[in-house]
C-alpha cells in the first residue's frame, strides 16, 4: 500500500490522569460540548473518542502567533478520553495502547496523584511521547481570567501574589516529576528535545486559557517526531469500545480504527458471548467532527473511513458482541476460521485471569472492559468471585448464582454493573433469595455488597 509523507493518517492522542483532574471538561471546552455534566456521578466510566479535523485545530491555535496560521500536515487528530477512577486501570491501559501520543492531565492544585503515577508507568512502558496539561490554573487565588487566550498573555496580567503562587506550584510539580526520574519544564522554557524533557502546559478547562498552547504543542510534536509512524499503512487495527442498541439502527458497535481503512460491505470478525461473530458491515457512521462518539447524535454516513477514527458500525448479528474485542476484516486471502480462533483467544485470556472460587459472588457487566475493571476492583478488595457473565441478567444466570445459597449464603449475591436485569430474572432471585445489586458506578456495587455481607454476619 501507499506510504508517503503526503498521506499521513490522523494520530491518536490519549488523555490520561487521576480522577477529576478535568480530562473530560478540557475536551468539552475544546469541543464546546457538555459531556461531563451528563456523566453519572461526574465520573467517566467508558473510553470516549472525538475527531478534530486539522482546520478546527488551526482555528483554535490562531491566537498563538501573529505570524500566520499553523501548517498542519496530519488530516486531524483523534482524541481518546479515559476514566481516571482507580477501578478503570484496564481502560486506561487500553486507551494508552491505542495512542501515538498522550496528554497527561495534572491538577495544578494537587500535583501528582496515584493514577497520575499509574498513567506515567503506562506511557513509559509504551515509550509514548506525552505532554502535561497543568489544569485548573483558574483556581489559584486571585486569578483574573482571560477566556480562551494563550497562557502567557494571561499570566502577565495576574496580580503578583497569583504569579508567585503559580511559580511555587510549578516548581513543586517539577520536583514531583524529578522524584519519578523525569525532567519537566514549563513548555515555553523547554528548549530541549520535548521527548526528553516533559513539557508542562498550564491550562484551565473552565476559562479555556492555555488551550491554544496545548493544541499547538500537541500538533507540533506529532508532526516533528512522528511522521514516519503516521505514514499511511494498510494493515487494519481496530478495537470495539462499546456495544449499543440505538433507536432506528438496531444493535451497533462503537470502534476505534487506529490503522488501515474500513469499507461498507467489509466482512468483519469479532468476539461474541457465544463464540466469534462473523458479519458484514451494513453502515459506517461517525458523529459530526468534534462530537463525542459515546454520545448519541446525528451521524454521518461513509462509504469508507481511513484511520484514525471513532466509528459506529451497523451490522447484523451484533447482539452478542463483546466490547474490548479486537475487530478483524476478512481479506481476500484470509481463512475465516483462523481469524475466528484468533479473535476468541482474547476472551479465553480473561477467563483465565479470573481466579474462580467455589465460594464467591456472581459478577456481571455490560462490556469486557467494565467486567475486567470490576474484577480488578474485587480482587484488590479480596472479594472472591464464583463466576462471571457479560450482558443483561437472565433467569439462567440467577439459577447458576443460586447454587451459592447452600454453599455460602452470604455470597449468594450478583454484582451487576451497567446491565439490565430481566423481569423474570429479578422475580426468580426474589423467590429463591439471591440478592441482586445493580449500579452504574463500580465502587457503589462494592459498598452495597459490603453492607450486605456485614448485615448477614450480625
Ligand atoms: P474522570 O473522568 O472521572 O476521571 O474525571 P475527569 O478528569 O474527566 O474530570 P472532569 O472533567 O469530570 O472534572 C472534574 C471536576 O473538576 C468537575 O467538577 C469540573 O467542573 C472540575 N474542573 C475541571 N477542570 C477544571 C478547571 O480547569 N477549573 C476548575 N475550577 N474546575 C475544573
Ligand atoms: Mg472524565
Ligand atoms: Na470526573
XYZ file of C-alpha atoms and ligand atoms in Angstrom:
492
model
C 0.000 0.000 0.000
C 0.972 3.611 -0.434
C 3.350 5.112 2.100
C 4.114 8.741 1.758
C 4.646 11.866 3.768
C 1.748 13.471 1.958
C -0.651 10.765 3.039
C -0.421 10.704 6.817
C -3.074 9.075 8.927
C -4.511 11.026 11.836
C -2.637 10.436 15.071
C -4.429 9.172 18.161
C -3.968 11.168 21.325
C -4.993 9.647 24.621
C -5.979 11.769 27.614
C -4.901 10.214 30.886
C -4.796 11.287 34.506
C -6.112 10.933 38.031
C -9.859 11.093 38.693
C -11.442 14.556 38.455
C -8.382 16.417 37.187
C -10.587 17.736 34.356
C -9.879 15.451 31.382
C -13.468 15.403 30.098
C -14.123 19.066 30.861
C -10.991 20.020 28.935
C -12.384 18.200 25.907
C -15.790 19.798 26.466
C -14.139 23.208 26.386
C -12.380 22.445 23.100
C -15.489 20.860 21.533
C -17.960 23.334 23.047
C -19.985 20.400 24.407
C -21.416 19.336 27.773
C -20.448 15.675 28.020
C -19.037 15.877 31.557
C -22.255 17.312 33.008
C -24.176 14.272 31.744
C -21.952 11.631 33.356
C -23.281 9.574 36.296
C -21.602 10.947 39.426
C -19.499 13.199 37.190
C -17.091 10.343 36.559
C -16.069 8.829 33.238
C -16.612 5.068 33.032
C -16.028 4.407 29.328
C -13.457 5.242 26.729
C -14.553 8.163 24.564
C -13.408 9.253 21.119
C -13.617 12.607 19.351
C -12.235 13.587 15.959
C -10.753 17.054 15.497
C -10.187 17.982 11.827
C -6.999 19.912 11.050
C -8.988 23.052 10.119
C -10.553 23.159 13.578
C -7.158 22.858 15.219
C -5.756 25.633 13.004
C -8.591 27.881 14.148
C -8.100 27.070 17.803
C -4.384 27.789 17.674
C -4.689 31.026 15.665
C -4.280 33.246 18.726
C -0.801 31.798 19.388
C 1.036 33.803 16.806
C 0.565 36.826 14.588
C 2.864 35.263 12.008
C 0.032 33.373 10.386
C -1.673 30.021 10.597
C -0.081 26.786 11.724
C 0.814 24.481 8.882
C -0.799 21.174 9.753
C 0.120 18.100 7.740
C -1.984 15.473 9.520
C -5.651 15.259 8.422
C -6.779 15.672 12.014
C -6.462 14.269 15.488
C -8.477 11.531 17.188
C -8.611 12.207 20.909
C -9.411 9.380 23.290
C -10.855 10.233 26.717
C -10.266 7.730 29.520
C -11.588 7.313 33.081
C -9.354 8.420 35.955
C -11.108 6.446 38.687
C -8.845 3.777 40.166
C -11.180 0.936 39.113
C -10.536 1.525 35.425
C -6.876 0.635 35.096
C -7.809 -1.667 32.215
C -9.476 1.137 30.244
C -6.512 3.435 30.827
C -4.299 0.649 29.649
C -6.490 0.063 26.573
C -6.629 3.784 25.810
C -2.891 4.193 26.150
C -2.283 1.117 23.996
C -4.192 2.800 21.152
C -2.347 6.087 21.262
C 0.513 7.662 19.353
C 0.875 10.479 21.842
C -0.773 11.453 25.098
C -1.837 14.341 27.261
C -1.326 13.605 30.927
C -3.611 15.918 32.871
C -2.475 17.066 36.308
C -4.488 19.275 38.680
C -2.146 22.180 39.478
C -3.700 22.405 42.976
C -2.967 18.710 43.730
C 0.188 17.782 41.848
C 0.966 14.146 41.014
C -1.654 11.703 42.367
C -1.863 7.870 42.381
C -3.460 7.424 38.939
C -1.106 10.084 37.529
C 1.752 7.796 38.526
C -0.034 4.767 37.116
C -0.600 6.622 33.827
C 3.074 7.605 33.771
C 4.013 3.944 34.081
C 1.686 3.020 31.201
C 3.198 5.723 28.990
C 6.759 4.783 29.840
C 6.062 1.101 29.185
C 4.872 2.068 25.725
C 7.659 4.637 25.252
C 4.891 7.043 24.226
C 5.600 10.769 23.888
C 3.398 12.915 26.060
C 2.849 16.433 27.277
C 1.383 17.508 30.589
C -1.666 19.749 30.885
C -1.381 21.518 34.225
C -5.096 22.112 34.645
C -7.275 24.322 36.863
C -4.981 27.383 36.864
C -8.151 29.471 37.377
C -8.410 28.051 40.886
C -5.330 29.886 42.077
C -6.130 32.727 44.465
C -6.984 35.993 42.748
C -6.861 34.582 39.211
C -8.137 37.051 36.599
C -9.486 35.054 33.668
C -8.840 35.984 30.036
C -11.054 33.379 28.349
C -9.617 31.122 25.635
C -6.364 33.053 25.232
C -2.770 31.887 25.144
C -1.430 31.197 28.618
C 1.462 33.658 28.816
C -0.790 36.595 27.974
C -2.964 35.561 30.943
C -0.102 35.094 33.341
C 1.248 38.586 32.621
C -1.901 40.321 33.850
C -2.195 38.354 37.132
C -1.561 40.069 40.488
C 1.949 39.482 41.827
C 0.699 37.139 44.576
C -1.020 34.938 41.987
C 2.103 34.855 39.835
C 4.086 33.841 42.913
C 1.631 31.073 43.726
C 1.876 29.852 40.139
C 5.679 29.791 40.277
C 5.558 27.894 43.563
C 3.114 25.283 42.246
C 5.061 24.772 39.034
C 8.288 24.331 40.999
C 6.579 21.759 43.207
C 5.273 19.851 40.182
C 8.736 19.852 38.608
C 10.132 18.391 41.842
C 7.458 15.689 41.849
C 8.343 14.719 38.286
C 12.022 14.647 39.277
C 11.084 12.174 42.020
C 9.762 9.958 39.217
C 13.049 10.312 37.378
C 11.671 12.756 34.797
C 12.842 16.224 33.870
C 9.979 18.654 33.383
C 9.794 22.327 32.355
C 7.119 24.850 31.508
C 6.767 24.266 27.785
C 7.925 27.766 26.854
C 11.120 27.252 28.818
C 11.687 23.799 27.359
C 14.306 24.345 24.694
C 15.440 20.730 24.722
C 14.036 17.720 22.980
C 10.393 17.505 24.036
C 10.788 13.753 24.186
C 13.497 14.033 26.845
C 12.124 16.866 28.947
C 8.417 16.777 29.735
C 6.582 19.946 28.700
C 4.122 21.418 31.189
C 1.271 23.412 29.638
C -0.769 25.437 32.150
C -4.463 25.426 31.195
C -7.964 25.897 32.511
C -10.853 23.776 31.292
C -13.221 26.358 32.775
C -11.826 29.534 31.196
C -10.141 27.924 28.164
C -6.855 29.678 28.899
C -3.833 27.780 27.592
C -5.876 25.580 25.257
C -4.317 27.166 22.117
C -0.888 26.420 23.608
C -1.866 22.820 24.375
C -3.194 22.082 20.878
C -0.311 23.871 19.167
C 2.271 21.904 21.100
C 0.439 18.645 20.509
C 0.282 19.025 16.758
C 3.825 20.333 16.556
C 5.008 17.286 18.458
C 3.238 14.795 16.213
C 4.498 16.403 13.036
C 8.059 16.821 14.143
C 8.625 13.395 15.565
C 6.016 11.030 14.253
C 5.790 11.476 10.507
C 7.239 8.050 9.959
C 4.841 6.172 12.193
C 1.921 8.160 10.770
C 2.579 7.291 7.163
C -0.468 5.535 5.966
C -0.318 1.763 6.419
C -2.793 -0.726 5.041
C -2.747 -3.116 7.948
C -6.016 -2.806 9.829
C -6.065 -2.258 13.590
C -9.470 -1.827 15.174
C -10.881 -2.232 18.699
C -14.502 -2.472 19.840
C -15.245 0.097 22.559
C -18.962 -0.461 23.150
C -21.958 -2.485 22.054
C -25.122 -0.381 21.986
C -28.701 -0.606 20.791
C -29.589 2.636 19.007
C -33.164 3.501 18.145
C -33.651 3.175 14.412
C -30.295 1.460 13.878
C -30.623 -1.686 15.975
C -27.573 -3.131 17.677
C -24.374 -1.256 16.835
C -20.734 -1.305 17.887
C -18.522 1.698 18.591
C -14.951 1.084 17.489
C -11.646 2.894 17.278
C -9.987 2.368 13.918
C -6.340 3.024 14.712
C -4.855 1.943 11.409
C -5.944 0.978 7.907
C -9.247 1.571 6.119
C -12.736 0.175 6.777
C -15.334 -0.111 3.997
C -19.058 -0.540 3.886
C -19.616 -4.188 2.945
C -16.429 -5.437 4.671
C -16.693 -8.852 6.284
C -15.658 -8.486 9.909
C -14.786 -10.873 12.745
C -15.081 -10.068 16.447
C -15.571 -11.692 19.851
C -19.081 -12.734 20.829
C -20.608 -14.143 24.003
C -21.253 -17.493 22.303
C -18.178 -17.565 20.103
C -16.753 -15.492 17.285
C -19.143 -13.326 15.269
C -18.671 -13.032 11.522
C -20.826 -10.418 9.868
C -20.917 -7.757 7.142
C -20.666 -4.005 7.699
C -24.005 -2.511 6.700
C -23.241 1.093 7.605
C -20.213 3.079 8.755
C -21.235 6.089 10.827
C -19.365 8.811 12.641
C -20.553 11.664 14.806
C -20.045 15.155 13.380
C -16.464 16.369 13.795
C -15.757 17.487 17.379
C -18.601 15.414 18.799
C -18.092 12.566 21.277
C -18.686 9.080 19.831
C -20.184 7.779 23.070
C -22.990 10.385 22.934
C -25.912 9.750 20.560
C -26.048 12.358 17.784
C -26.872 12.976 14.124
C -24.490 10.515 12.493
C -22.673 10.970 9.182
C -22.646 8.009 6.719
C -19.419 6.950 4.978
C -18.556 4.501 2.187
C -15.097 4.057 3.644
C -13.122 5.542 6.516
C -9.402 5.930 6.988
C -7.654 5.768 10.351
C -7.653 7.116 12.873
C -11.346 7.493 13.643
C -14.008 6.610 16.176
C -16.749 4.802 14.236
C -20.199 3.398 14.870
C -20.729 0.213 12.854
C -24.174 -1.161 11.991
C -24.253 -4.836 11.038
C -26.482 -7.880 11.603
C -25.791 -10.274 14.491
C -24.058 -7.815 16.808
C -26.335 -8.612 19.782
C -23.713 -10.750 21.457
C -20.663 -8.699 20.522
C -18.254 -8.004 23.369
C -16.700 -4.616 23.975
C -12.951 -4.695 24.304
C -12.697 -7.194 21.472
C -10.417 -6.672 18.513
C -12.117 -6.352 15.162
C -10.583 -8.114 12.161
C -11.519 -7.804 8.474
C -11.596 -10.908 6.304
C -9.276 -10.183 3.375
C -9.308 -12.000 0.015
C -6.572 -14.409 1.132
C -7.744 -14.893 4.705
C -9.170 -18.027 6.248
C -12.301 -17.019 8.155
C -11.978 -19.898 10.630
C -8.484 -18.968 11.721
C -9.492 -15.328 12.172
C -12.355 -16.540 14.378
C -9.938 -18.507 16.527
C -7.515 -15.624 16.695
C -10.111 -13.148 17.902
C -11.578 -15.507 20.528
C -8.193 -16.131 22.121
C -8.594 -12.719 23.801
C -11.615 -13.751 25.848
C -10.005 -17.023 26.843
C -7.326 -14.877 28.433
C -9.940 -13.068 30.523
C -11.475 -16.292 31.779
C -8.011 -17.444 32.787
C -7.424 -14.160 34.576
C -10.377 -14.651 36.935
C -9.467 -16.885 39.795
C -12.808 -18.604 40.179
C -13.570 -19.596 43.713
C -16.023 -22.348 44.764
C -17.448 -19.822 47.239
C -17.840 -16.404 45.767
C -20.106 -13.781 44.289
C -21.516 -13.613 40.777
C -20.232 -10.754 38.650
C -21.954 -9.424 35.565
C -21.183 -6.349 33.469
C -22.076 -4.722 30.182
C -18.705 -4.996 28.498
C -15.470 -6.933 28.561
C -13.772 -3.728 29.637
C -16.055 -2.921 32.562
C -16.058 -6.571 33.635
C -12.276 -6.512 33.794
C -12.424 -3.307 35.817
C -14.948 -4.744 38.262
C -12.922 -7.939 38.680
C -9.785 -5.935 39.325
C -11.592 -3.916 41.969
C -12.981 -7.039 43.663
C -9.605 -8.743 43.574
C -7.933 -5.800 45.293
C -10.799 -5.752 47.815
C -10.399 -9.525 48.395
C -13.951 -10.429 47.371
C -13.930 -13.967 45.895
C -15.661 -14.477 42.548
C -17.619 -17.620 41.698
C -18.364 -16.848 38.053
C -18.780 -14.069 35.501
C -21.000 -13.108 32.614
C -21.394 -10.258 30.127
C -24.680 -8.671 29.073
C -28.219 -8.482 30.538
C -29.065 -10.701 33.515
C -31.282 -13.638 32.504
C -33.029 -16.306 34.567
C -30.287 -18.817 33.808
C -27.693 -16.514 35.400
C -29.752 -16.317 38.582
C -30.138 -20.103 38.625
C -26.397 -20.543 38.430
C -25.731 -17.890 41.064
C -28.295 -19.541 43.364
C -26.064 -22.604 43.841
C -24.263 -20.405 46.361
C -27.370 -20.364 48.621
C -26.330 -23.733 50.043
C -22.570 -23.337 49.948
C -22.159 -19.795 51.235
C -25.431 -17.877 51.648
C -23.650 -14.556 52.257
C -22.190 -14.906 48.759
C -25.463 -15.641 47.001
C -25.078 -12.188 45.546
C -24.979 -10.883 41.992
C -22.975 -7.717 41.433
C -24.308 -6.207 38.227
C -22.601 -3.240 36.641
C -24.378 -1.234 33.977
C -26.622 -4.132 32.857
C -30.351 -4.634 32.659
C -31.912 -7.286 34.891
C -34.746 -9.100 33.053
C -38.009 -9.134 34.983
C -38.200 -12.939 35.215
C -34.622 -12.977 36.453
C -35.443 -10.497 39.223
C -38.611 -12.442 40.132
C -36.648 -15.684 40.429
C -33.959 -14.007 42.505
C -36.576 -12.599 44.900
C -38.246 -16.002 45.146
C -35.123 -18.054 45.941
C -33.307 -15.373 47.923
C -30.444 -14.366 45.629
C -29.547 -10.744 46.247
C -29.045 -8.666 43.082
C -27.095 -5.429 43.384
C -27.195 -3.075 40.436
C -25.193 0.095 40.000
C -23.867 2.411 37.351
C -20.855 3.363 39.421
C -18.468 0.488 40.034
C -17.485 1.177 43.620
C -21.112 1.606 44.705
C -21.519 -2.120 43.980
C -18.728 -2.939 46.333
C -20.166 -0.688 49.051
C -23.586 -2.345 48.663
C -22.008 -5.782 48.864
C -20.013 -4.893 51.974
C -23.062 -3.519 53.763
C -24.963 -6.669 52.830
C -22.163 -9.013 53.989
C -21.925 -7.111 57.283
C -25.695 -7.347 57.837
C -25.586 -11.116 57.323
C -22.738 -11.609 59.798
C -24.763 -9.813 62.508
P -12.802 11.313 35.466
O -13.070 11.103 34.025
O -13.952 10.878 36.304
O -11.517 10.748 35.901
O -12.678 12.918 35.719
P -12.075 13.991 34.701
O -10.601 14.038 34.813
O -12.661 13.793 33.359
O -12.582 15.360 35.351
P -13.944 16.125 34.997
O -13.877 16.702 33.640
O -15.061 15.202 35.306
O -13.883 17.318 36.047
C -13.914 17.057 37.419
C -14.355 18.278 38.188
O -13.368 19.296 38.118
C -15.637 18.890 37.658
O -16.387 19.338 38.763
C -15.164 20.058 36.846
O -16.097 21.092 36.781
C -13.920 20.495 37.604
N -12.913 21.106 36.723
C -12.345 20.516 35.650
N -11.458 21.338 35.081
C -11.462 22.479 35.800
C -10.746 23.721 35.685
O -9.918 23.950 34.827
N -11.016 24.651 36.635
C -11.921 24.451 37.643
N -12.111 25.425 38.511
N -12.601 23.299 37.759
C -12.384 22.324 36.852
Mg -13.742 12.252 32.590
Na -14.852 13.363 36.804
